[in-house]
Structures are given as C-alpha cells and as structure tokens.
Short mmCIF file of C-alpha atoms in Angstrom, two decimals:
data_model
loop_
_atom_site.label_atom_id
_atom_site.label_comp_id
_atom_site.label_asym_id
_atom_site.label_seq_id
_atom_site.Cartn_x
_atom_site.Cartn_y
_atom_site.Cartn_z
CA MET A 1163 65.45 -40.61 88.87
CA TYR A 1164 64.24 -37.11 88.25
CA ASN A 1165 60.79 -35.87 87.42
CA LEU A 1166 59.23 -32.56 86.52
CA GLU A 1167 57.46 -32.40 89.87
CA GLU A 1168 60.82 -31.57 91.47
CA TYR A 1169 60.83 -28.08 90.03
CA SER A 1170 60.27 -25.47 92.73
CA ALA A 1171 57.30 -23.12 92.51
CA LYS A 1172 59.74 -20.33 91.76
CA VAL A 1173 61.30 -22.19 88.84
CA MET A 1174 57.84 -22.83 87.43
CA GLU A 1175 56.85 -19.21 87.96
CA HIS A 1176 59.93 -17.97 86.08
CA TYR A 1177 59.39 -20.58 83.39
CA GLN A 1178 55.78 -19.50 82.91
CA ASN A 1179 56.43 -15.76 83.15
CA PRO A 1180 60.04 -15.30 82.12
CA ARG A 1181 61.40 -11.79 82.72
CA ASN A 1182 63.40 -9.84 80.18
CA VAL A 1183 62.91 -12.01 77.12
CA GLY A 1184 64.42 -10.58 73.96
CA GLU A 1185 67.51 -8.88 72.69
CA ILE A 1186 68.87 -5.44 73.46
CA GLU A 1187 69.61 -3.45 70.33
CA ASN A 1188 73.23 -2.34 70.17
CA PRO A 1189 74.11 -4.06 73.43
CA SER A 1190 77.19 -3.16 75.44
CA GLY A 1191 77.99 -6.84 75.56
CA GLU A 1192 76.52 -10.12 74.37
CA GLY A 1193 77.24 -13.76 75.07
CA THR A 1194 75.90 -16.87 73.37
CA VAL A 1195 76.72 -20.21 74.98
CA GLY A 1196 75.60 -23.80 74.59
CA ASN A 1197 74.94 -25.98 71.59
CA PRO A 1198 71.66 -27.03 69.93
CA ALA A 1199 72.96 -30.61 69.70
CA CYS A 1200 73.32 -30.64 73.49
CA GLY A 1201 69.81 -29.30 73.93
CA ASP A 1202 70.47 -25.81 75.24
CA VAL A 1203 71.58 -22.46 73.89
CA MET A 1204 71.40 -19.13 75.70
CA LYS A 1205 71.98 -15.66 74.33
CA LEU A 1206 72.36 -12.86 76.84
CA THR A 1207 72.63 -9.17 75.95
CA ILE A 1208 73.52 -6.48 78.50
CA LYS A 1209 73.52 -2.71 78.50
CA VAL A 1210 76.18 -1.09 80.68
CA GLU A 1211 76.26 2.55 81.78
CA ASN A 1212 79.00 3.94 84.02
CA GLY A 1213 80.20 0.46 84.90
CA ARG A 1214 76.73 -0.65 85.93
CA ILE A 1215 74.47 -3.12 84.15
CA VAL A 1216 71.28 -1.19 83.54
CA ASP A 1217 69.49 -3.71 81.35
CA ALA A 1218 69.72 -7.39 80.45
CA LYS A 1219 67.70 -9.56 78.08
CA PHE A 1220 67.86 -13.21 77.15
CA LYS A 1221 66.82 -15.74 74.56
CA THR A 1222 67.05 -19.40 75.46
CA PHE A 1223 66.49 -22.73 73.75
CA GLY A 1224 66.37 -25.27 76.51
CA CYS A 1225 64.43 -27.04 79.20
CA GLY A 1226 62.35 -25.44 81.93
CA ALA A 1227 65.36 -25.07 84.21
CA ALA A 1228 67.39 -23.39 81.46
CA ILE A 1229 64.61 -20.86 80.81
CA ALA A 1230 64.03 -20.18 84.52
CA THR A 1231 67.75 -19.68 85.27
CA SER A 1232 68.06 -17.39 82.23
CA SER A 1233 65.16 -15.30 83.47
CA MET A 1234 66.56 -15.18 87.01
CA VAL A 1235 70.06 -14.18 85.98
CA THR A 1236 68.73 -11.19 84.02
CA GLU A 1237 66.88 -10.05 87.14
CA MET A 1238 69.94 -10.54 89.32
CA VAL A 1239 72.40 -8.59 87.17
CA LYS A 1240 70.28 -5.51 86.70
CA GLY A 1241 71.66 -2.62 88.77
CA LYS A 1242 74.88 -4.45 89.58
CA THR A 1243 78.36 -3.21 88.70
CA ILE A 1244 80.45 -5.43 86.45
CA GLU A 1245 82.51 -6.49 89.47
CA GLU A 1246 79.40 -7.40 91.44
CA ALA A 1247 77.91 -9.25 88.48
CA LEU A 1248 81.03 -11.38 88.22
CA HIS A 1249 80.26 -12.74 91.69
CA ILE A 1250 77.02 -14.25 90.43
CA SER A 1251 77.58 -17.96 90.04
CA ASN A 1252 75.40 -20.81 88.90
CA LYS A 1253 74.89 -21.68 92.56
CA THR A 1254 73.57 -18.24 93.51
CA VAL A 1255 71.18 -18.31 90.53
CA ALA A 1256 69.93 -21.75 91.54
CA GLU A 1257 69.55 -20.62 95.16
CA ALA A 1258 67.54 -17.60 94.07
CA LEU A 1259 65.16 -20.06 92.39
CA ASP A 1260 64.79 -22.05 95.63
CA GLY A 1261 67.05 -24.71 94.20
CA LEU A 1262 67.09 -26.92 91.14
CA PRO A 1263 66.83 -30.69 90.87
CA LYS A 1264 70.39 -32.02 91.16
CA ILE A 1265 70.46 -33.28 87.61
CA LYS A 1266 69.46 -29.80 86.38
CA MET A 1267 72.33 -27.93 88.03
CA HIS A 1268 74.22 -27.90 84.73
CA CYS A 1269 71.46 -25.69 83.28
CA SER A 1270 72.38 -22.97 85.75
CA VAL A 1271 75.97 -23.17 84.51
CA LEU A 1272 74.62 -22.04 81.15
CA ALA A 1273 73.35 -18.82 82.76
CA GLU A 1274 76.65 -18.18 84.51
CA ASP A 1275 78.61 -18.86 81.32
CA ALA A 1276 76.40 -16.56 79.27
CA LEU A 1277 76.86 -13.78 81.82
CA LYS A 1278 80.64 -14.21 81.84
CA ALA A 1279 80.70 -14.28 78.03
CA ALA A 1280 78.61 -11.10 77.82
CA ILE A 1281 80.88 -9.32 80.30
CA GLU A 1282 83.97 -10.47 78.46
CA ASP A 1283 82.47 -9.20 75.21
CA TYR A 1284 81.71 -5.88 76.88
CA ARG A 1285 85.28 -5.62 78.17
CA LYS A 1286 86.67 -6.41 74.76
CA LYS A 1287 84.50 -3.75 73.18
CA THR A 1288 85.48 -1.11 75.72
CA ASP A 1289 89.07 -2.28 75.82
CA GLY A 1290 89.12 -2.06 79.61
CA LYS A 1291 88.26 1.63 79.59
CA GLU A 1292 84.92 1.24 81.33
CA ASN A 1293 86.54 -0.71 84.10
CA LYS A 1294 88.91 2.10 84.90
CA ALA A 1295 86.07 4.58 84.78
CA GLN A 1296 84.26 2.54 87.34
CA LYS A 1297 87.19 2.55 89.75
CA ASP A 1298 87.77 6.29 89.48
CA MET B 435 40.27 -30.00 85.15
CA LYS B 436 41.60 -33.52 84.91
CA ILE B 437 44.90 -33.85 83.10
CA ILE B 438 44.30 -35.41 79.70
CA TYR B 439 46.22 -38.67 79.48
CA MET B 440 48.05 -39.13 76.18
CA ASP B 441 50.91 -41.40 77.21
CA HIS B 442 49.32 -44.78 76.52
CA ASN B 443 52.59 -46.37 75.37
CA ALA B 444 53.95 -45.85 78.88
CA THR B 445 50.97 -47.41 80.56
CA THR B 446 47.19 -47.57 80.28
CA PRO B 447 44.47 -47.16 82.88
CA LEU B 448 42.91 -50.33 84.23
CA ASP B 449 39.72 -51.17 82.37
CA ALA B 450 36.64 -51.20 84.63
CA GLU B 451 35.59 -54.67 83.45
CA VAL B 452 39.10 -55.94 84.13
CA LEU B 453 39.01 -54.60 87.66
CA GLU B 454 35.61 -56.17 88.16
CA ALA B 455 36.93 -59.54 87.01
CA MET B 456 39.91 -59.23 89.36
CA MET B 457 38.06 -58.11 92.48
CA PRO B 458 36.88 -61.53 93.71
CA TYR B 459 40.47 -62.78 93.51
CA LEU B 460 41.65 -59.87 95.64
CA THR B 461 38.98 -60.66 98.25
CA ASP B 462 37.00 -63.88 98.76
CA LYS B 463 38.65 -66.09 96.16
CA PHE B 464 42.11 -65.93 97.62
CA GLY B 465 43.05 -69.58 97.12
CA ASN B 466 46.42 -70.82 95.98
CA PRO B 467 46.10 -72.65 92.65
CA SER B 468 48.57 -75.21 93.98
CA SER B 469 46.22 -76.17 96.84
CA SER B 470 44.88 -79.35 95.34
CA THR B 471 43.07 -80.52 98.47
CA HIS B 472 40.26 -77.98 98.76
CA ALA B 473 37.82 -75.79 96.87
CA TYR B 474 39.76 -72.55 97.43
CA GLY B 475 42.61 -73.98 95.43
CA TRP B 476 40.39 -75.52 92.79
CA GLU B 477 38.55 -72.29 91.98
CA ALA B 478 41.84 -70.39 91.74
CA ARG B 479 43.27 -73.08 89.44
CA ARG B 480 40.20 -72.98 87.20
CA ALA B 481 40.38 -69.19 87.00
CA VAL B 482 44.08 -69.24 86.11
CA ASP B 483 43.42 -71.89 83.45
CA GLU B 484 40.66 -69.77 81.94
CA ALA B 485 42.89 -66.70 81.91
CA ARG B 486 45.60 -68.73 80.19
CA SER B 487 43.13 -69.61 77.46
CA GLN B 488 42.12 -65.96 77.10
CA VAL B 489 45.74 -64.86 76.71
CA ALA B 490 46.43 -67.68 74.25
CA GLY B 491 43.28 -66.69 72.34
CA LEU B 492 44.45 -63.15 71.71
CA ILE B 493 47.73 -64.25 70.14
CA GLY B 494 46.56 -67.47 68.50
CA ALA B 495 48.53 -69.81 70.76
CA HIS B 496 47.70 -72.94 72.75
CA PRO B 497 47.10 -72.33 76.46
CA GLU B 498 49.97 -74.62 77.41
CA GLU B 499 52.33 -72.35 75.46
CA ILE B 500 51.72 -69.44 77.86
CA ILE B 501 53.99 -68.78 80.87
CA PHE B 502 52.83 -66.06 83.25
CA THR B 503 55.54 -63.68 84.43
CA SER B 504 55.76 -60.52 86.52
CA GLY B 505 55.70 -58.41 83.37
CA ALA B 506 57.28 -58.03 79.98
CA THR B 507 60.73 -57.30 81.39
CA GLU B 508 60.74 -60.71 83.00
CA ALA B 509 59.27 -62.29 79.87
CA ASP B 510 62.07 -60.76 77.76
CA ASN B 511 64.70 -61.89 80.27
CA LEU B 512 63.23 -65.37 80.42
CA ALA B 513 63.09 -65.68 76.64
CA ILE B 514 66.59 -64.39 75.94
CA LYS B 515 68.57 -65.75 78.88
CA GLY B 516 66.42 -68.86 78.87
CA VAL B 517 67.20 -69.67 75.22
CA ALA B 518 70.84 -68.59 75.51
CA HIS B 519 71.42 -70.92 78.45
CA ALA B 520 69.41 -73.82 77.06
CA TYR B 521 71.06 -73.74 73.62
CA ARG B 522 74.56 -72.66 74.52
CA ASP B 523 75.92 -76.00 73.24
CA ARG B 524 74.61 -75.07 69.78
CA GLY B 525 76.14 -71.60 69.59
CA ASN B 526 76.74 -68.30 71.32
CA HIS B 527 75.43 -65.71 68.89
CA ILE B 528 72.31 -63.57 69.33
CA ILE B 529 70.88 -61.00 66.92
CA THR B 530 68.76 -58.07 68.04
CA SER B 531 68.23 -54.45 66.98
CA GLN B 532 69.51 -51.12 68.27
CA ILE B 533 66.02 -49.87 69.11
CA GLU B 534 64.76 -52.68 71.33
CA HIS B 535 63.33 -52.00 74.76
CA LYS B 536 65.97 -51.87 77.50
CA ALA B 537 64.66 -55.18 78.82
CA VAL B 538 66.05 -56.77 75.67
CA LEU B 539 69.14 -54.59 75.19
CA GLU B 540 70.37 -54.84 78.76
CA THR B 541 69.71 -58.58 78.85
CA CYS B 542 71.82 -58.98 75.72
CA LYS B 543 74.56 -56.82 77.24
CA PHE B 544 74.51 -59.02 80.32
CA LEU B 545 74.89 -62.12 78.16
CA GLU B 546 77.86 -60.51 76.40
CA LYS B 547 79.58 -60.47 79.78
CA GLU B 548 78.97 -64.22 79.95
CA GLY B 549 80.72 -64.66 76.62
CA PHE B 550 77.81 -64.52 74.20
CA LYS B 551 78.23 -62.48 71.02
CA VAL B 552 75.45 -60.06 70.15
CA THR B 553 74.82 -58.27 66.85
CA TYR B 554 72.76 -55.07 67.22
CA ILE B 555 71.16 -54.45 63.82
CA PRO B 556 70.84 -50.74 62.94
CA VAL B 557 67.57 -49.25 61.67
CA ASP B 558 66.73 -46.87 58.85
CA ARG B 559 65.49 -43.31 59.35
CA TYR B 560 61.96 -44.57 59.95
CA GLY B 561 63.09 -46.89 62.73
CA MET B 562 62.69 -49.97 60.52
CA VAL B 563 64.85 -53.09 60.69
CA ASP B 564 65.81 -54.51 57.29
CA PRO B 565 65.07 -58.28 57.34
CA GLU B 566 67.87 -58.85 54.82
CA GLU B 567 70.31 -57.30 57.23
CA VAL B 568 69.14 -59.79 59.84
CA ARG B 569 69.67 -62.59 57.32
CA ARG B 570 73.22 -61.44 56.62
CA ALA B 571 74.03 -61.34 60.33
CA ILE B 572 73.10 -64.99 60.86
CA THR B 573 76.07 -67.33 61.35
CA ASP B 574 76.23 -71.03 62.19
CA LYS B 575 76.61 -69.95 65.80
CA THR B 576 73.35 -67.95 65.88
CA ILE B 577 70.85 -69.36 68.36
CA LEU B 578 68.35 -66.53 68.75
CA ILE B 579 66.96 -63.48 66.94
CA SER B 580 65.02 -60.99 69.05
CA ILE B 581 63.28 -58.13 67.23
CA MET B 582 60.42 -56.11 68.67
CA PHE B 583 57.02 -56.02 66.98
CA VAL B 584 56.28 -52.32 67.54
CA ASN B 585 58.68 -49.69 68.80
CA SER B 586 57.33 -47.96 71.88
CA GLU B 587 58.72 -44.52 71.14
CA VAL B 588 58.19 -43.95 67.47
CA GLY B 589 55.47 -46.56 66.89
CA THR B 590 57.17 -48.18 63.90
CA ILE B 591 55.77 -51.64 63.12
CA GLU B 592 58.70 -53.88 62.28
CA PRO B 593 58.62 -56.42 59.42
CA VAL B 594 58.47 -59.22 61.95
CA GLU B 595 56.78 -61.80 59.65
CA LYS B 596 59.69 -61.57 57.24
CA ILE B 597 62.26 -61.79 60.00
CA GLY B 598 60.40 -64.78 61.48
CA GLU B 599 60.39 -66.42 58.07
CA ILE B 600 64.14 -65.97 57.70
CA ALA B 601 64.73 -67.30 61.21
CA ARG B 602 62.63 -70.37 60.49
CA GLU B 603 64.36 -70.95 57.17
CA LYS B 604 67.75 -70.80 58.92
CA GLY B 605 66.65 -72.89 61.89
CA VAL B 606 67.19 -70.06 64.38
CA LEU B 607 64.74 -69.34 67.21
CA PHE B 608 62.84 -66.06 66.95
CA HIS B 609 61.63 -63.97 69.88
CA SER B 610 59.58 -60.80 69.59
CA ASP B 611 58.80 -58.28 72.29
CA ALA B 612 55.20 -57.56 71.30
CA VAL B 613 54.31 -55.39 74.27
CA GLN B 614 53.23 -52.42 72.18
CA GLY B 615 51.43 -54.44 69.54
CA ALA B 616 49.46 -57.03 71.48
CA GLY B 617 45.94 -55.86 72.21
CA LYS B 618 46.28 -52.88 69.88
CA ILE B 619 46.86 -54.46 66.49
CA GLU B 620 46.54 -58.06 65.34
CA THR B 621 49.34 -60.06 66.97
CA LYS B 622 49.20 -63.75 66.00
CA VAL B 623 52.17 -65.94 66.73
CA ASP B 624 51.75 -68.11 63.64
CA LYS B 625 51.52 -65.11 61.32
CA LEU B 626 54.52 -63.44 62.98
CA LYS B 627 56.35 -66.79 62.93
CA ALA B 628 57.49 -66.18 66.47
CA ASP B 629 58.84 -68.98 68.65
CA LEU B 630 58.72 -66.75 71.70
CA LEU B 631 56.70 -63.60 72.28
CA SER B 632 56.45 -61.23 75.26
CA ILE B 633 53.33 -59.35 76.31
CA SER B 634 52.43 -57.07 79.20
CA GLY B 635 49.19 -56.48 81.09
CA HIS B 636 49.41 -52.79 81.82
CA LYS B 637 49.99 -51.76 78.21
CA MET B 638 46.56 -53.10 77.28
CA TYR B 639 44.32 -51.79 80.04
CA GLY B 640 45.20 -54.63 82.37
CA PRO B 641 47.03 -54.47 85.70
CA LYS B 642 50.71 -53.78 86.29
CA GLY B 643 52.97 -56.55 87.55
CA ILE B 644 51.73 -59.19 85.15
CA GLY B 645 52.91 -60.30 81.75
CA ALA B 646 53.33 -63.46 79.79
CA LEU B 647 55.80 -65.24 77.59
CA TYR B 648 54.50 -67.32 74.72
CA MET B 649 56.78 -70.24 74.03
CA LYS B 650 56.09 -72.49 71.07
CA LYS B 651 55.80 -76.18 71.81
CA GLY B 652 59.19 -77.85 71.48
CA VAL B 653 61.25 -74.79 72.38
CA LYS B 654 63.47 -75.25 75.43
CA ILE B 655 64.41 -72.59 77.96
CA GLU B 656 66.40 -72.56 81.15
CA PRO B 657 64.24 -70.98 83.90
CA LEU B 658 65.33 -67.85 85.76
CA LEU B 659 63.50 -68.75 88.96
CA HIS B 660 63.76 -72.15 90.58
CA GLY B 661 61.33 -73.37 93.18
CA GLY B 662 58.02 -75.17 93.46
CA GLY B 663 57.60 -76.17 89.84
CA HIS B 664 54.95 -73.61 88.91
CA GLU B 665 54.28 -72.80 85.23
CA ARG B 666 55.53 -76.24 84.17
CA GLY B 667 58.72 -75.71 86.11
CA LEU B 668 59.67 -72.73 83.97
CA ARG B 669 58.70 -69.94 86.36
CA ALA B 670 58.57 -70.86 90.02
CA GLY B 671 56.53 -68.84 92.48
CA THR B 672 52.90 -68.84 93.57
CA GLU B 673 50.83 -67.42 90.75
CA ASN B 674 49.79 -63.76 90.88
CA VAL B 675 46.18 -64.88 90.60
CA PRO B 676 44.44 -61.44 90.51
CA GLY B 677 47.03 -60.21 88.00
CA ILE B 678 46.61 -63.30 85.83
CA ILE B 679 42.81 -62.96 85.87
CA GLY B 680 43.25 -59.27 84.95
CA LEU B 681 45.60 -60.06 82.08
CA GLY B 682 43.21 -62.72 80.81
CA LYS B 683 40.24 -60.36 80.90
CA ALA B 684 42.28 -57.55 79.32
CA CYS B 685 43.26 -59.88 76.46
CA GLN B 686 39.68 -60.99 75.99
CA LYS B 687 38.40 -57.43 75.88
CA ALA B 688 41.21 -56.25 73.60
CA GLY B 689 40.35 -59.05 71.20
CA LYS B 690 36.78 -57.72 71.03
CA VAL B 691 37.41 -53.99 70.69
CA MET B 692 40.83 -53.92 69.00
CA LYS B 693 39.75 -53.72 65.37
CA ALA B 694 37.30 -50.85 65.75
CA GLU B 695 39.59 -49.06 68.21
CA ALA B 696 42.55 -49.25 65.82
CA ILE B 697 40.47 -47.60 63.10
CA ARG B 698 39.24 -44.90 65.51
CA LEU B 699 42.73 -44.20 66.88
CA THR B 700 44.28 -44.02 63.42
CA LYS B 701 41.69 -41.37 62.46
CA LEU B 702 42.22 -39.49 65.70
CA ARG B 703 46.01 -39.54 65.34
CA ASN B 704 45.77 -38.36 61.72
CA ARG B 705 43.50 -35.53 62.84
CA LEU B 706 46.13 -34.52 65.37
CA TYR B 707 48.97 -34.79 62.87
CA GLN B 708 47.15 -32.83 60.18
CA GLY B 709 46.05 -30.21 62.70
CA VAL B 710 49.62 -29.71 63.87
CA MET B 711 51.07 -29.61 60.36
CA LYS B 712 48.48 -27.06 59.25
CA ARG B 713 49.02 -24.75 62.21
CA ILE B 714 52.73 -25.08 62.96
CA LYS B 715 55.69 -24.86 60.60
CA ARG B 716 58.93 -26.81 60.82
CA VAL B 717 57.55 -29.89 62.52
CA TYR B 718 59.07 -33.27 61.69
CA LEU B 719 57.52 -36.71 62.01
CA ASN B 720 59.70 -39.31 63.72
CA GLY B 721 58.96 -42.87 62.65
CA HIS B 722 57.09 -44.32 59.71
CA SER B 723 54.10 -42.55 58.20
CA GLU B 724 52.11 -45.73 57.49
CA LYS B 725 53.70 -48.69 59.26
CA ARG B 726 52.86 -47.15 62.57
CA LEU B 727 50.94 -48.02 65.71
CA PRO B 728 47.45 -46.43 65.46
CA GLY B 729 47.59 -44.11 68.49
CA ASN B 730 51.26 -43.11 68.29
CA LEU B 731 52.61 -39.79 67.09
CA ASN B 732 56.20 -38.68 67.62
CA LEU B 733 57.02 -35.16 66.44
CA SER B 734 60.00 -32.83 66.63
CA PHE B 735 59.18 -29.12 66.90
CA GLU B 736 62.30 -27.41 65.62
CA PHE B 737 63.83 -24.71 67.89
CA VAL B 738 61.73 -25.80 70.87
CA GLU B 739 63.23 -28.06 73.51
CA GLY B 740 60.89 -30.94 74.38
CA GLU B 741 60.81 -30.62 78.15
CA SER B 742 60.02 -26.91 78.02
CA LEU B 743 57.16 -27.64 75.62
CA ILE B 744 55.77 -30.35 77.89
CA LEU B 745 55.93 -27.99 80.87
CA SER B 746 53.77 -25.55 78.98
CA LEU B 747 51.17 -28.20 78.12
CA LYS B 748 50.08 -28.57 81.69
CA ASP B 749 46.66 -30.01 80.85
CA PHE B 750 48.25 -32.97 79.10
CA ALA B 751 50.22 -36.04 80.16
CA ILE B 752 52.73 -36.68 77.37
CA SER B 753 56.42 -37.54 77.12
CA SER B 754 59.52 -36.49 75.23
CA GLY B 755 62.66 -38.08 73.83
CA SER B 756 64.63 -35.05 74.95
CA ALA B 757 67.71 -35.58 77.06
CA CYS B 758 66.31 -33.11 79.56
CA THR B 759 63.47 -35.42 80.51
CA SER B 760 65.73 -38.40 81.08
CA SER B 761 67.79 -39.06 84.15
CA SER B 762 70.75 -39.99 81.94
CA LEU B 763 70.75 -36.60 80.18
CA LYS B 764 71.04 -38.43 76.88
CA SER B 765 68.58 -38.10 74.06
CA SER B 766 66.43 -41.06 73.17
CA TYR B 767 68.64 -43.86 71.85
CA VAL B 768 65.84 -44.79 69.49
CA LEU B 769 65.85 -41.36 67.80
CA LEU B 770 69.65 -41.39 67.68
CA ALA B 771 69.69 -44.87 66.12
CA MET B 772 67.32 -43.48 63.47
CA LYS B 773 69.90 -40.76 62.83
CA VAL B 774 67.47 -38.00 63.78
CA GLN B 775 69.64 -34.87 64.07
CA GLU B 776 70.70 -34.46 67.66
CA ALA B 777 69.29 -30.95 67.82
CA LEU B 778 65.90 -32.29 66.70
CA SER B 779 66.04 -35.22 69.11
CA HIS B 780 65.85 -32.69 71.95
CA CYS B 781 62.72 -31.25 70.37
CA SER B 782 60.68 -34.45 70.26
CA LEU B 783 57.30 -35.08 71.77
CA ARG B 784 55.66 -38.50 72.02
CA ILE B 785 51.89 -38.49 72.01
CA CYS B 786 50.16 -41.83 72.49
CA LEU B 787 46.41 -41.80 72.18
CA GLY B 788 44.22 -44.46 73.73
CA ARG B 789 40.68 -45.55 74.47
CA SER B 790 39.78 -42.49 76.53
CA ASN B 791 40.89 -39.82 74.05
CA THR B 792 38.38 -37.83 71.99
CA GLU B 793 38.39 -35.47 69.01
CA ASP B 794 37.82 -32.52 71.34
CA GLU B 795 40.93 -33.41 73.34
CA VAL B 796 43.00 -33.73 70.19
CA ASP B 797 41.76 -30.37 68.91
CA TYR B 798 42.56 -28.78 72.26
CA LEU B 799 46.09 -30.20 72.09
CA VAL B 800 46.59 -28.72 68.60
CA GLU B 801 45.44 -25.37 69.96
CA GLU B 802 47.78 -25.51 72.95
CA LEU B 803 50.71 -26.75 70.86
CA SER B 804 50.33 -23.98 68.35
CA LYS B 805 50.14 -21.33 71.09
CA ASN B 806 53.07 -22.62 73.12
CA VAL B 807 55.38 -23.53 70.26
CA ALA B 808 54.99 -19.93 69.04
CA ARG B 809 55.72 -18.59 72.54
CA LEU B 810 58.81 -20.74 73.03
CA ARG B 811 60.12 -20.04 69.55
CA GLU B 812 59.82 -16.35 70.27
CA MET B 813 62.12 -17.06 73.21
CA SER B 814 64.52 -19.29 71.26
CA PRO B 815 67.81 -17.76 70.08
CA LEU B 816 67.92 -20.34 67.28
CA TYR B 817 64.63 -19.33 65.71
CA LYS B 818 65.58 -15.89 64.42
CA GLU B 819 68.78 -17.15 62.93
CA VAL B 820 66.94 -19.14 60.29
#
C-alpha cells in the first residue's frame, strides 16, 4: 500500500512552491510527454545559450510527485551544458527530492523523458550546430 | 486546526453514545455469551440478544434472521459463497454488477475458479444498474443475484426493489450489500425484497470489526467458519460482544436520527455542489443527480489531477478515484464502468459529508477548491490548449 504521508518534506515543499512554472517564449527546445488518459502530462521548455541551459520552465498535469519532480528537474538543468543535462536521470531527480515512494518512481520518468524530448527538439532545431559550438 | 473529515463513506467516527454503551463490555461485563452456568455469561447473552433486536429493528427483520460477522466483507463472503455452496445442486450461475464492492467482486471471481459462472452487469453513465438487464441475464442455472444498494464511490442508489422483485418472480435468491445505505437512508429488507443483506458497523458511527448478515427465514447457507455452533451454527467463534453491542446501539441511534440527518446532509451537499459549480468552471458530476446518497458528492475537475488537488486541500480529509491515489495505479473501476472519460477519472474527488460537517466547513471547502483548482490549472499544460 502507498499513502500520501510517504512523500518527503522536500517533495511536499516543491509541490507547494513549485519553481519555474510556465512556458518560455520562443524556447530553444520543448518537450511534451505523457498522456491525459494516463493521468500525467508534462511540458518542458528550455532556453539554451552557448551550449548551456540558461532557463527552464514547466507545466504539469499530474499528481504531487509529478509536479515536484517537474519542479526539481527545472532547477537541476539550469546552468548545465546539454551534455551534463543528459546525465540527469529519473533516479537523480528522485534522489534530489530525498526519494519518492516506490510506486511513484514512474512519475520521475516523466521528468527525465520531458528533458530528453526538449533536448532532442533543441538539437533538431539547431541541426547539431550548437553541439559543435560547445565542443570548440 | 483539526483536519475536517469529509470521507464518511470510508469510515465514520465512533458515536459517543455507542462508545458509552460498549464500555461495560470492554471492562466489567466481559462474560462469554456461551457461558450458560453463571451470571457473567447470562448478562453477555442478554446484551447480545438486545443488540440483535436493535439491528433487526433498523432493517425491518426478525432478530433470528441476523448473523453477526467481523464486518461487511465477511457478510458478503458468507452470503455469496454460502448460497453458492448450499445451492450448487440447483445451478452454478450468479449475477452481480461491475461496480460492486471488492468484497463482492473478488468473492465472485473466486467462485469462478471453482467452476461457477458469473455475469457482471454493466451500468449506465450514472452508475445505475438496469433491472431489465438483470432479468435478461437470468437463466435456469441462476441461483443468486447480488446487487449493492448504494455505491460507495459515486453514491448512486440502485433500483434494488425492482431487482428484488424480479429475483422473487424468477425464484432466484437476492443479496444486497447495503453497507452505504443502512443507517443513512431507509433500508428495509421487505421493501428491498432482499433475501440476504450485508451491513457494517463502522460506516454508521459504530465500531470497526463488526458487521451483520441478514438472512431471510428459509434461506440456506453453507458456513465459512466451523466450530462451536455460534450464530445458529452459521458463524462459529465467540461473539465479539463489545462490537455487537456497539453495532446494536449504532443501529438504534441511526434509526432515530436518520430521517432528519438525511434532509440536513442533502441540503449541505447541494450547498457544496452549487457553490463549486458557481465558482469553478468545467466541473463534472459523477453519479446520479437525484438518486444519490445524501452526503455524497463525486466531482471531476477537468485539467486537475485528483491527488494533486487533495494534497493542496490539507485542511480536509477526502479521497479521489484517481489512479495516483491507488496502489494499483489504475483509475477507479467504478468510474471506468460508468464510461467516465479516462482523463476525467484522474480528476475525480469524492467528498462524503457526515454528522459532524457544518455549513461553514462546506463553504470553506468551496473557497479552498476554487483557489487551488485555479492554481493547479495555471500549472496544467492541458488547460491552455482548450
């Protein structure tokens, strides 16, 4: 069984005061994942400058864990290079929130998937050019 | 601040008078009703007999038609397995509905493994069983129909009298899980034409761990528990005397206050519903608008996932049919059987008002709902796309 009491203080704090809610206008990349019929949808927009994510915003339809992981992932990606951001996994997001109830781990996958989708969208838009710029 | 309890379909607090009635049987009056040789046993027996009359009184039965059980789950099991096993020479077919409590559904599934055939009647969008569909499902092998009186999630009151009438006409036994109706709205076995009926203590301000099965005179069942011949040999085990006294008292009190309380709760629930509908757009009622348990309201707030909404209503104890609040990660099977859109099933909130709730509490909930639904919609990627 699972109950709401299992949420860590950090999850609750992020749920109550989510960071970076909204949408970036003309984002460098955006990713929307999930399905309303499954109970969660997350839209992540990122702004990339010189190969670095300088801003990230989210909108999420989902449970407390989905909202908290969305908020946390936007915090985590800010200031990271694309390469660094790709190392963020659902596990590292969950760890940053002091863990999630086992049954809620799939919610953190939503955050990882949205991040990957946003990065992929960014790469498509820049046609790989930004990546090279970053390596130079 | 105390958290405002609005989950009375899950359980109810123990009534103070019920506790008072139980106390002596948890302390000095500890006798075993089977002890026929001394006064400890006699007083316990008398008390159990009185409680049996009180339970029978609430549902219009004879005291000897009441079997005390550990709760409604056991009562449902005893009724369904008991009838199936006692009448298996007559047939192997059982009819029930898709929205029954798990105590009925899982019992039926278990019997399927034993070779019984079960028809699960679908419901309409209001959660209502069509009696004619029950009639059409009856075959010459049908031995039992089990349809609940009131659905616990959406509060729909089923047309049980009509189903009972059809069962009687066809000579099929009829069981009803009346857990959510008994003690809240009139629940009389002759009017409902029930041959068997399950009730529970803790849903009507009585204690947990006690329930009862009404079984009409002449009906046979095979017991689940064998032992010392308690409850006319149908439910062995030393009686849960304090629980039985509590159930009796809870039934007696419910009988007294039920009518006025049903009127008060209907008003209170309508105040809540109207308040929500006035303040918040795109809210959908799950269940029937009139044939509904007085205190029950089940609403879907579009674009807002149910668990996240409940988390934001931290001054209230309420529940949701959302997959995210269940350990199975599936939406409520009741809402799905009613063909509520899956997206909306995740957005449902079940509010069940009871004796303690006031107008002020309801108004405060409307206020909090309106504030938090707006906040969460602002955060929802689905909202802007409309």
